[in-house]
Coordinates of C-alpha atoms in Angstrom, one line a residue:
Chain A
M1 CA 0.0 0.0 0.0
I2 CA 1.2 3.5 -0.9
E3 CA 0.1 6.2 1.5
I4 CA 0.8 9.9 0.9
Q5 CA -0.1 12.0 3.8
N6 CA -0.2 15.8 4.0
L7 CA 2.4 16.1 1.3
N8 CA 3.6 19.5 0.2
K9 CA 6.3 20.3 -2.3
T10 CA 7.6 23.8 -3.0
Y11 CA 10.5 24.8 -5.2
R12 CA 12.6 27.9 -4.5
G13 CA 13.0 29.7 -7.7
A14 CA 14.1 33.1 -8.9
A15 CA 10.5 34.3 -8.5
G16 CA 10.2 33.1 -4.9
E17 CA 8.6 29.9 -3.7
I18 CA 6.5 28.0 -6.1
A19 CA 4.1 25.4 -4.8
A20 CA 4.2 22.2 -7.0
L21 CA 2.0 20.1 -4.7
R22 CA -0.3 21.2 -1.9
E23 CA -1.8 19.1 0.8
I24 CA -1.8 15.8 -1.1
N25 CA -3.5 12.9 0.7
L26 CA -3.7 9.7 -1.2
T27 CA -3.9 5.9 -0.6
I28 CA -3.1 3.4 -3.3
E29 CA -4.2 -0.1 -2.5
D30 CA -2.2 -3.2 -3.3
G31 CA -3.1 -4.7 -6.7
E32 CA -5.0 -1.8 -8.2
I33 CA -4.1 0.3 -11.2
F34 CA -4.4 3.9 -9.9
G35 CA -4.5 6.8 -12.3
V36 CA -3.3 10.4 -11.8
I37 CA -4.6 12.8 -14.4
G38 CA -4.0 16.4 -14.9
L39 CA -3.0 19.0 -17.4
S40 CA 0.7 19.6 -17.9
G41 CA 2.2 21.6 -15.1
A42 CA -0.5 20.5 -12.6
G43 CA 2.1 18.7 -10.5
K44 CA 1.4 15.1 -11.4
S45 CA 5.0 14.3 -12.5
T46 CA 6.3 15.8 -9.2
L47 CA 3.8 13.7 -7.3
V48 CA 4.9 10.4 -8.9
R49 CA 8.5 11.3 -8.1
C50 CA 7.6 11.9 -4.5
I51 CA 6.5 8.3 -4.3
N52 CA 10.1 7.0 -4.8
L53 CA 11.6 10.2 -3.5
L54 CA 13.3 11.2 -6.7
E55 CA 11.8 14.4 -5.5
R56 CA 12.0 14.9 -1.7
P57 CA 8.7 16.4 -0.4
T58 CA 9.0 19.7 1.5
D59 CA 6.8 18.2 4.2
G60 CA 4.4 15.3 4.7
R61 CA 4.9 11.6 4.7
V62 CA 5.2 8.9 2.0
L63 CA 4.5 5.5 3.4
I64 CA 5.2 2.3 1.4
D65 CA 3.9 -0.7 3.2
G66 CA 3.8 1.4 6.3
E67 CA 7.4 2.5 6.1
D68 CA 8.0 6.2 5.9
L69 CA 10.4 6.8 3.0
T70 CA 11.2 10.4 4.0
R71 CA 12.8 9.1 7.2
L72 CA 14.9 6.3 5.7
P73 CA 18.7 6.7 5.6
K74 CA 20.2 7.0 2.1
R75 CA 21.3 3.4 1.8
A76 CA 17.9 2.0 3.0
L77 CA 16.1 4.3 0.5
L78 CA 18.2 3.0 -2.4
Q79 CA 17.4 -0.5 -1.3
K80 CA 13.7 0.4 -1.1
R81 CA 13.7 1.9 -4.6
Q82 CA 14.5 -1.6 -5.9
S83 CA 11.0 -2.6 -5.0
I84 CA 9.4 0.3 -6.9
G85 CA 9.9 0.1 -10.7
M86 CA 9.5 3.2 -12.9
I87 CA 9.0 3.8 -16.6
F88 CA 9.1 7.1 -18.4
Q89 CA 7.7 9.0 -21.3
S90 CA 11.1 9.1 -23.1
F91 CA 11.9 5.4 -22.2
N92 CA 15.3 6.4 -20.8
L93 CA 17.1 3.3 -22.0
L94 CA 20.9 3.1 -21.8
E95 CA 21.8 3.8 -25.5
Q96 CA 25.2 2.0 -25.3
R97 CA 23.8 -1.2 -23.9
T98 CA 22.0 -4.0 -25.7
V99 CA 18.3 -4.7 -24.9
L100 CA 19.4 -7.7 -22.8
R101 CA 22.0 -5.7 -20.8
N102 CA 19.5 -2.9 -20.3
V103 CA 17.1 -5.4 -18.6
C104 CA 20.1 -6.7 -16.6
F105 CA 21.0 -3.2 -15.4
P106 CA 18.8 -3.0 -12.3
L107 CA 20.0 -6.4 -11.3
E108 CA 23.6 -5.3 -11.6
I109 CA 22.7 -2.4 -9.4
A110 CA 21.2 -4.7 -6.9
G111 CA 24.3 -6.9 -7.0
A112 CA 22.7 -10.0 -8.4
P113 CA 25.0 -12.7 -9.9
K114 CA 25.5 -12.3 -13.6
A115 CA 24.1 -15.6 -14.8
E116 CA 21.0 -15.2 -12.6
A117 CA 20.5 -11.6 -14.0
R118 CA 20.8 -12.9 -17.5
Q119 CA 18.3 -15.6 -16.9
R120 CA 15.8 -13.2 -15.3
A121 CA 16.3 -10.7 -18.1
L122 CA 15.5 -13.3 -20.8
E123 CA 12.3 -14.3 -19.0
L124 CA 11.2 -10.7 -18.9
L125 CA 12.0 -10.2 -22.6
E126 CA 9.8 -13.2 -23.2
L127 CA 7.0 -11.6 -21.1
V128 CA 7.1 -8.4 -23.1
G129 CA 7.5 -10.2 -26.4
L130 CA 10.9 -9.1 -27.4
S131 CA 13.0 -12.2 -27.0
D132 CA 14.2 -11.9 -30.5
R133 CA 15.6 -8.4 -30.0
A134 CA 17.8 -9.3 -27.0
D135 CA 21.0 -8.3 -28.8
A136 CA 19.6 -5.2 -30.5
Y137 CA 20.5 -1.7 -29.3
P138 CA 17.8 0.8 -28.3
S139 CA 18.4 2.9 -31.4
Q140 CA 17.3 0.0 -33.5
L141 CA 13.9 -0.3 -31.8
S142 CA 10.6 1.5 -32.4
G143 CA 9.0 3.6 -29.6
G144 CA 6.7 0.8 -28.5
Q145 CA 9.5 -1.7 -28.4
K146 CA 11.6 0.7 -26.4
Q147 CA 8.8 1.1 -23.8
R148 CA 8.5 -2.7 -23.7
V149 CA 12.2 -3.0 -22.9
A150 CA 11.8 -0.3 -20.2
I151 CA 8.9 -2.2 -18.7
A152 CA 10.9 -5.4 -18.7
R153 CA 13.8 -3.5 -17.1
A154 CA 11.5 -1.9 -14.4
L155 CA 10.2 -5.4 -13.5
A156 CA 13.7 -7.0 -13.3
T157 CA 14.0 -6.7 -9.5
K158 CA 10.5 -8.1 -9.0
P159 CA 9.1 -4.8 -7.7
K160 CA 5.7 -4.7 -5.9
Y161 CA 5.0 -1.3 -7.5
L162 CA 5.3 0.1 -10.9
L163 CA 5.2 3.9 -11.5
C164 CA 4.4 5.0 -15.1
D165 CA 5.2 8.6 -15.8
E166 CA 3.4 9.5 -19.1
A167 CA 4.5 6.1 -20.4
T168 CA 2.3 6.2 -23.5
S169 CA 2.4 9.9 -24.3
A170 CA 5.2 9.6 -26.9
L171 CA 3.5 6.7 -28.6
D172 CA 0.9 6.5 -31.4
P173 CA -2.6 5.3 -30.6
N174 CA -2.1 1.7 -31.6
T175 CA 1.1 1.3 -29.7
T176 CA -0.5 3.0 -26.8
Q177 CA -3.2 0.3 -26.8
S178 CA -0.7 -2.5 -26.8
I179 CA 1.4 -1.0 -24.0
L180 CA -1.7 -0.4 -21.9
A181 CA -2.8 -4.0 -22.5
L182 CA 0.7 -5.2 -21.4
L183 CA 0.5 -3.1 -18.2
Q184 CA -2.9 -4.6 -17.5
Q185 CA -1.6 -8.1 -18.0
I186 CA 1.3 -7.4 -15.7
N187 CA -1.1 -6.1 -13.1
R188 CA -3.3 -9.2 -13.4
T189 CA -0.8 -11.9 -13.7
L190 CA 2.0 -10.6 -11.5
G191 CA -0.1 -8.7 -9.1
V192 CA 2.0 -5.5 -9.5
T193 CA 0.4 -2.4 -8.2
I194 CA 0.6 0.2 -10.9
V195 CA 0.4 4.0 -10.7
V196 CA -0.3 5.7 -14.0
I197 CA 0.4 9.4 -14.6
T198 CA -1.1 10.8 -17.7
H199 CA -2.9 13.7 -19.3
E200 CA -5.0 11.5 -21.5
M201 CA -8.4 10.4 -20.2
R202 CA -8.5 7.4 -22.5
V203 CA -5.5 5.9 -20.7
I204 CA -7.3 6.2 -17.4
E205 CA -10.5 4.9 -18.8
Q206 CA -8.9 1.9 -20.3
I207 CA -6.9 0.4 -17.4
C208 CA -7.4 2.3 -14.1
S209 CA -9.8 1.4 -11.4
R210 CA -9.4 4.6 -9.4
V211 CA -8.2 8.0 -10.4
A212 CA -7.0 11.2 -8.8
V213 CA -7.6 14.4 -10.8
I214 CA -4.9 17.0 -10.1
D215 CA -5.3 20.7 -10.8
Q216 CA -3.1 23.5 -9.8
S217 CA -1.0 21.4 -7.4
R218 CA -4.0 20.0 -5.5
I219 CA -6.1 16.9 -5.8
A220 CA -9.4 18.2 -7.2
E221 CA -11.2 15.0 -7.1
I222 CA -10.5 11.3 -6.4
G223 CA -12.6 8.2 -6.8
K224 CA -13.5 5.2 -8.9
V225 CA -13.0 5.9 -12.6
S226 CA -16.6 5.1 -13.4
D227 CA -17.9 7.5 -10.8
V228 CA -15.6 10.3 -11.8
F229 CA -16.4 9.7 -15.5
V230 CA -20.2 9.5 -15.0
N231 CA -20.4 12.4 -12.6
P232 CA -17.3 14.6 -12.5
Q233 CA -17.5 17.0 -9.6
S234 CA -14.7 19.4 -10.5
D235 CA -14.4 21.7 -13.4
I236 CA -11.0 20.2 -14.3
A237 CA -12.4 16.7 -14.4
R238 CA -15.2 17.8 -16.7
A239 CA -12.7 19.5 -18.9
L240 CA -10.6 16.4 -19.1
I241 CA -13.5 14.1 -19.7
L242 CA -15.0 16.3 -22.3
P243 CA -11.8 17.0 -24.2
D244 CA -11.6 20.2 -26.1
N245 CA -14.9 21.2 -24.5
P246 CA -17.4 20.6 -27.4
L247 CA -19.5 23.5 -26.4
E248 CA -16.7 25.9 -27.1
N249 CA -16.6 24.9 -30.7
L250 CA -20.3 24.9 -31.2
P251 CA -22.6 27.7 -32.4
P252 CA -24.3 29.5 -29.6
A253 CA -27.3 27.7 -28.1
R254 CA -30.6 28.7 -29.4
T255 CA -32.5 26.9 -26.7
Q256 CA -31.8 25.1 -23.5
R257 CA -29.1 22.4 -23.7
L258 CA -28.9 19.3 -21.6
R259 CA -25.9 17.0 -21.0
L260 CA -27.0 13.4 -20.7
V261 CA -24.7 10.9 -19.0
F262 CA -25.2 7.3 -19.9
D263 CA -23.9 4.6 -17.7
N264 CA -23.8 1.0 -18.7
H265 CA -27.5 0.3 -18.4
A266 CA -28.6 3.5 -20.1
S267 CA -26.1 3.3 -23.0
G268 CA -27.9 0.1 -24.2
E269 CA -31.2 2.1 -24.5
P270 CA -32.4 4.0 -27.5
I271 CA -33.0 7.1 -25.4
I272 CA -33.3 9.6 -28.2
S273 CA -35.8 7.5 -30.1
R274 CA -37.8 7.0 -27.0
I275 CA -37.8 10.8 -26.3
A276 CA -39.2 11.3 -29.8
L277 CA -41.8 8.6 -29.5
E278 CA -42.8 8.8 -25.8
C279 CA -42.6 12.6 -25.3
G280 CA -43.6 13.6 -28.8
A281 CA -40.7 16.0 -28.8
K282 CA -37.9 16.6 -31.3
V283 CA -34.4 17.0 -29.8
N284 CA -31.3 18.0 -31.6
I285 CA -28.0 16.1 -30.8
V286 CA -25.2 18.6 -30.6
Y287 CA -22.4 16.3 -29.3
A288 CA -22.1 12.6 -28.4
D289 CA -19.3 10.4 -27.2
T290 CA -19.2 6.9 -25.8
R291 CA -16.3 5.3 -24.1
F292 CA -15.5 2.0 -22.5
V293 CA -14.3 2.0 -18.9
E294 CA -13.4 -1.3 -17.4
G295 CA -15.5 -3.0 -20.1
N296 CA -18.6 -0.9 -19.4
A297 CA -19.9 1.7 -21.8
Y298 CA -20.2 5.3 -20.7
G299 CA -21.4 8.1 -22.8
H300 CA -22.1 11.8 -22.9
M301 CA -24.5 13.4 -25.1
I302 CA -25.4 17.1 -25.4
I303 CA -28.8 17.7 -26.8
E304 CA -30.7 20.9 -27.6
L305 CA -34.3 20.9 -26.2
P306 CA -37.3 22.1 -28.2
D307 CA -38.5 25.7 -27.6
D308 CA -41.6 24.5 -25.8
D309 CA -41.9 24.4 -22.0
E310 CA -44.4 21.7 -22.0
Q311 CA -42.3 19.4 -24.1
V312 CA -39.2 20.2 -22.0
A313 CA -41.1 19.2 -18.9
R314 CA -42.1 15.9 -20.5
I315 CA -38.5 15.2 -21.5
L316 CA -37.2 16.0 -18.0
R317 CA -39.9 13.7 -16.4
F318 CA -39.0 11.0 -18.9
L319 CA -35.3 11.2 -18.0
G320 CA -36.1 11.2 -14.3
E321 CA -38.3 8.1 -14.6
N322 CA -35.6 6.3 -16.5
R323 CA -32.9 7.3 -14.2
I324 CA -30.8 9.0 -16.8
T325 CA -28.3 11.5 -15.2
Y326 CA -28.5 14.9 -16.8
L327 CA -27.1 18.3 -16.2
E328 CA -28.3 21.6 -17.6
E329 CA -25.6 23.3 -19.7
D330 CA -25.4 27.0 -19.9
Chain B
M1 CA 67.2 26.0 -49.6
N2 CA 69.6 23.4 -48.3
T3 CA 68.4 19.8 -48.5
E4 CA 71.8 18.5 -47.5
W5 CA 71.1 19.2 -43.9
L6 CA 67.8 17.3 -44.1
I7 CA 69.6 14.2 -45.5
K8 CA 72.2 14.4 -42.8
L9 CA 69.5 14.7 -40.1
W10 CA 67.8 11.7 -41.5
D11 CA 71.0 9.6 -41.9
N12 CA 72.0 10.5 -38.3
G13 CA 68.6 9.3 -37.1
V14 CA 67.8 12.8 -35.6
L15 CA 64.5 13.1 -37.5
Q16 CA 63.4 9.6 -36.6
L17 CA 64.2 10.2 -33.0
G18 CA 62.3 13.5 -33.1
V19 CA 59.2 11.8 -34.4
W20 CA 59.5 9.1 -31.7
E21 CA 60.1 11.7 -29.0
T22 CA 57.1 13.7 -30.1
I23 CA 54.8 10.7 -30.1
Y24 CA 56.2 9.4 -26.8
M25 CA 55.8 12.8 -25.0
T26 CA 52.4 13.3 -26.4
L27 CA 51.0 9.9 -25.5
L28 CA 52.6 9.7 -22.1
A29 CA 51.4 13.2 -21.2
A30 CA 47.9 12.4 -22.6
L31 CA 47.8 9.3 -20.4
F32 CA 48.8 11.1 -17.2
S33 CA 46.5 14.0 -18.1
Y34 CA 43.6 11.6 -18.3
L35 CA 44.6 9.9 -15.0
I36 CA 44.0 13.3 -13.4
G37 CA 41.6 14.9 -15.8
L38 CA 39.0 12.1 -16.1
P39 CA 38.2 11.8 -12.3
L40 CA 38.5 15.6 -12.0
G41 CA 36.0 16.2 -14.9
L42 CA 33.6 13.6 -13.5
L43 CA 33.9 15.2 -10.1
L44 CA 33.1 18.6 -11.6
R45 CA 30.0 17.1 -13.3
V46 CA 28.7 15.2 -10.3
T47 CA 29.1 18.0 -7.9
D48 CA 27.6 20.6 -10.2
A49 CA 24.4 22.3 -9.1
D50 CA 22.4 20.1 -11.5
G51 CA 24.6 17.1 -11.0
I52 CA 23.7 13.9 -9.2
H53 CA 25.5 14.9 -6.0
P54 CA 25.8 18.7 -5.8
I55 CA 28.6 20.0 -3.5
K56 CA 28.7 23.7 -4.1
W57 CA 32.0 24.6 -2.3
L58 CA 33.9 21.7 -3.9
N59 CA 32.6 22.4 -7.3
S60 CA 33.5 26.1 -7.1
A61 CA 36.9 25.4 -5.7
L62 CA 37.8 23.0 -8.4
G63 CA 36.3 25.3 -11.0
V64 CA 38.5 28.2 -9.9
I65 CA 41.7 26.0 -10.0
V66 CA 40.9 24.6 -13.4
N67 CA 40.0 28.0 -14.8
F68 CA 43.2 29.5 -13.4
L69 CA 45.5 26.9 -15.0
R70 CA 43.6 27.1 -18.2
S71 CA 43.9 30.8 -18.4
M72 CA 47.7 30.7 -18.4
P73 CA 49.5 30.6 -21.8
F74 CA 51.3 27.3 -22.0
L75 CA 54.7 28.8 -22.5
I76 CA 54.5 30.8 -19.3
L77 CA 52.9 28.0 -17.3
M78 CA 55.6 25.6 -18.5
I79 CA 58.4 27.8 -17.2
A80 CA 56.5 28.6 -14.0
M81 CA 56.0 24.8 -13.4
L82 CA 59.6 23.9 -13.9
P83 CA 60.3 23.8 -10.1
V84 CA 57.3 21.6 -9.7
A85 CA 58.8 19.3 -12.4
K86 CA 62.1 19.2 -10.6
F87 CA 60.3 18.3 -7.4
I88 CA 58.4 15.4 -9.0
V89 CA 60.9 13.9 -11.5
G90 CA 64.2 15.3 -10.1
T91 CA 65.1 17.4 -13.1
S92 CA 63.8 20.6 -14.8
L93 CA 65.3 19.7 -18.2
G94 CA 64.4 17.2 -21.0
N95 CA 61.6 14.8 -21.7
K96 CA 60.6 14.0 -18.2
A97 CA 60.3 17.6 -17.1
V98 CA 58.3 18.4 -20.2
I99 CA 55.8 15.7 -19.6
V100 CA 55.2 17.0 -16.1
T101 CA 54.5 20.5 -17.3
L102 CA 52.4 19.1 -20.2
V103 CA 50.3 17.2 -17.7
I104 CA 49.8 20.2 -15.5
A105 CA 48.7 22.3 -18.5
A106 CA 46.6 19.6 -20.1
A107 CA 44.8 17.9 -17.1
P108 CA 42.5 20.9 -16.5
Y109 CA 41.8 21.0 -20.2
V110 CA 41.0 17.3 -20.2
A111 CA 38.8 17.8 -17.1
R112 CA 36.6 20.4 -18.9
M113 CA 36.4 18.0 -21.9
V114 CA 35.3 15.2 -19.7
E115 CA 32.8 17.4 -17.9
S116 CA 31.1 18.5 -21.1
S117 CA 31.0 14.9 -22.4
A118 CA 29.4 13.8 -19.2
K119 CA 26.9 16.6 -19.4
E120 CA 25.6 15.2 -22.7
V121 CA 24.3 12.1 -21.1
D122 CA 20.5 12.3 -21.0
A123 CA 19.2 13.4 -17.6
G124 CA 16.3 11.0 -18.0
V125 CA 18.7 8.0 -18.2
I126 CA 20.4 9.1 -15.0
E127 CA 17.0 9.5 -13.4
A128 CA 16.0 6.0 -14.5
A129 CA 19.2 4.7 -12.8
Q130 CA 18.3 6.6 -9.7
S131 CA 14.8 5.2 -9.7
M132 CA 16.4 1.7 -9.6
G133 CA 18.3 2.6 -6.4
A134 CA 21.7 3.2 -8.1
S135 CA 24.3 4.9 -5.8
T136 CA 26.2 8.0 -7.0
F137 CA 29.3 5.8 -7.7
Q138 CA 27.2 3.2 -9.6
I139 CA 25.7 6.0 -11.7
V140 CA 29.2 7.4 -12.6
W141 CA 30.6 4.0 -13.3
K142 CA 27.7 2.3 -15.0
V143 CA 25.9 5.2 -16.6
L144 CA 27.9 8.3 -17.0
I145 CA 31.1 6.8 -18.3
P146 CA 29.7 4.1 -20.6
E147 CA 27.0 6.4 -22.0
A148 CA 29.4 9.2 -22.6
K149 CA 32.1 6.9 -24.1
P150 CA 31.9 8.1 -27.8
A151 CA 32.0 11.7 -26.7
L152 CA 34.9 10.9 -24.3
I153 CA 36.9 9.4 -27.1
V154 CA 36.3 12.4 -29.4
G155 CA 37.4 14.6 -26.5
A156 CA 40.5 12.5 -26.0
V157 CA 41.4 12.9 -29.7
I158 CA 41.1 16.7 -29.4
S159 CA 43.0 16.8 -26.2
T160 CA 45.8 14.6 -27.6
V161 CA 46.2 16.9 -30.6
T162 CA 46.3 19.9 -28.2
I163 CA 49.0 18.2 -26.1
L164 CA 51.0 17.5 -29.3
G165 CA 50.9 21.2 -30.1
Y166 CA 52.0 22.1 -26.6
S167 CA 54.9 19.5 -26.8
A168 CA 56.3 21.4 -29.8
M169 CA 56.7 24.5 -27.6
A170 CA 58.5 22.4 -25.0
A171 CA 61.6 22.6 -27.3
T172 CA 62.4 25.9 -25.5
I173 CA 63.3 23.9 -22.3
G174 CA 65.1 21.2 -24.2
G175 CA 62.2 18.8 -24.4
G176 CA 63.2 17.2 -27.6
G177 CA 60.9 16.1 -30.4
L178 CA 60.1 17.7 -33.7
G179 CA 59.6 21.1 -32.2
Q180 CA 63.2 21.2 -31.0
I181 CA 64.6 20.0 -34.3
A182 CA 62.6 22.8 -36.1
I183 CA 64.1 25.4 -33.7
V184 CA 67.6 24.1 -33.4
Y185 CA 68.3 22.9 -36.9
G186 CA 65.8 24.9 -38.8
H187 CA 65.3 28.3 -37.2
Q188 CA 68.7 28.9 -35.5
R189 CA 70.6 27.7 -38.6
S190 CA 68.3 29.5 -41.1
N191 CA 67.2 26.4 -42.8
P192 CA 63.5 26.7 -43.6
A193 CA 63.5 23.2 -45.3
V194 CA 64.0 21.6 -41.9
I195 CA 61.2 23.7 -40.4
W196 CA 58.8 22.6 -43.1
V197 CA 59.7 19.0 -42.9
C198 CA 59.0 19.1 -39.1
V199 CA 55.7 20.8 -39.8
V200 CA 54.7 18.2 -42.3
L201 CA 55.7 15.4 -40.0
I202 CA 53.7 16.9 -37.1
A203 CA 50.7 17.4 -39.4
I204 CA 50.9 13.7 -40.4
I205 CA 51.0 12.6 -36.8
V206 CA 48.0 14.8 -36.0
Q207 CA 46.1 13.4 -39.0
I208 CA 46.7 9.8 -37.9
I209 CA 45.6 10.5 -34.3
Q210 CA 42.5 12.3 -35.7
V211 CA 41.5 9.6 -38.2
V212 CA 42.2 6.6 -36.0
G213 CA 40.5 8.3 -32.9
M214 CA 37.4 9.3 -34.8
R215 CA 37.1 5.8 -36.3
I216 CA 37.2 4.2 -32.8
A217 CA 34.7 6.8 -31.5
H218 CA 32.3 5.9 -34.3
R219 CA 32.8 2.2 -33.9
V220 CA 32.0 2.2 -30.1
D221 CA 28.9 4.4 -30.6
R222 CA 25.7 2.3 -30.6
R223 CA 23.4 5.1 -31.3
A224 CA 21.8 5.9 -34.7
R225 CA 23.3 2.9 -36.5
S226 CA 21.2 1.6 -39.4

């Protein structure tokens, strides 16, 4: 379990003190895939680096399995880091080492015997599907392959935790999918607890069970991904879930607009057709989007209501009766 | 132009000895310069404000010493360091003394070369090593040096050529080598042919060091190879 308690991080810069993180409280349970999402500069990269103390918090505690890392002496901290793997946006492979020797690297650091390290590295390359590239150099690999090597390397010391700092941000959508699938597989088969830092909602949707939304150095909202997705409480979560806020690019509303939120049950229903049939009202679809979170479909739809109070009342009653979540847009 | 002298110098083996002395002084001085300059350069990098183990006072102190030695023209530094040479090798004349002064002049230069090569190593790669629990020493030994190897070799080529240039000036304190032949047999006896032959020989040696060094640097570099 990773517990972050009352964590603050401030940098002292030319312009005085800058708060990177403020009053962060977070618990990440064993075995889950936990997401941290925020815009760039929100502080999420600093947060993930506070977990393995690559960045030392200004104050607060970071507990890994109940042990406060901020109080560990240097040597014990280095030891502890071997149980927390990390992968990066830019892969950060050793360019002058082969793939195999890259995966051996953390084992060398840990002082494992050479033959044993080699054996373990080969197993891991098998796991990430790169056995045939063991003798290649990083410059000969594609981005996705590099990230696979980085994942194998991060798992070499059999860590209990894996921190992913924007691990798919430099990859194309297809490669992103395959890396996310690999992370999910590692979580399920090896039981590794994964912390995913990203600015992309689709990454969170696809593999995370819970998410923390970070905005301006604070946690704006935290909860199950499905809850946050269906009913985002904070402005920032709404902005991230509705990327490039569709309303900004739309012509001005002529009539009242509603945002309908579909959860798994409602997304199987032909809601719009039923509004037309059962309420005798015509609605205009302005924006619609459906996504799959943990195998369930969730959708947003923004509709324009007719300019008729009676029809609007009927539609609202219909939505209420069918337990469709809706919000009035302005 | 008098070519008789040239033939005589060749027959007496003076030119051959000069070539050998130049190579010997240069390589030995380069070796000792790296024994000092390599650790010093790495120390400068590691203790820098954005290094992996910042130590401000040490970095500033080393920086001042290095800059001081580097700001001295070699000819003056060489003469000033003769007592030091005498203290270390027991003489202030000849090859040995020259090598000491060459090392004192070149080691700070080498240190800066090494420092800038180490600076080129991607900060992300170092961060990855830190995330695995690597100690400062492990990062230097297993990340900084191997990852900077191609740049270090290029730096060594440049440094060695610079040392060779310095060594020619060492003729003024009887250091031997092609520089001394050029001055004694060429300049002082008004025989430009000798000077030019020495220049050409030095140029050939530089060319060989350059070509061989760059080829090695390219061969060890595993980046961007199709």
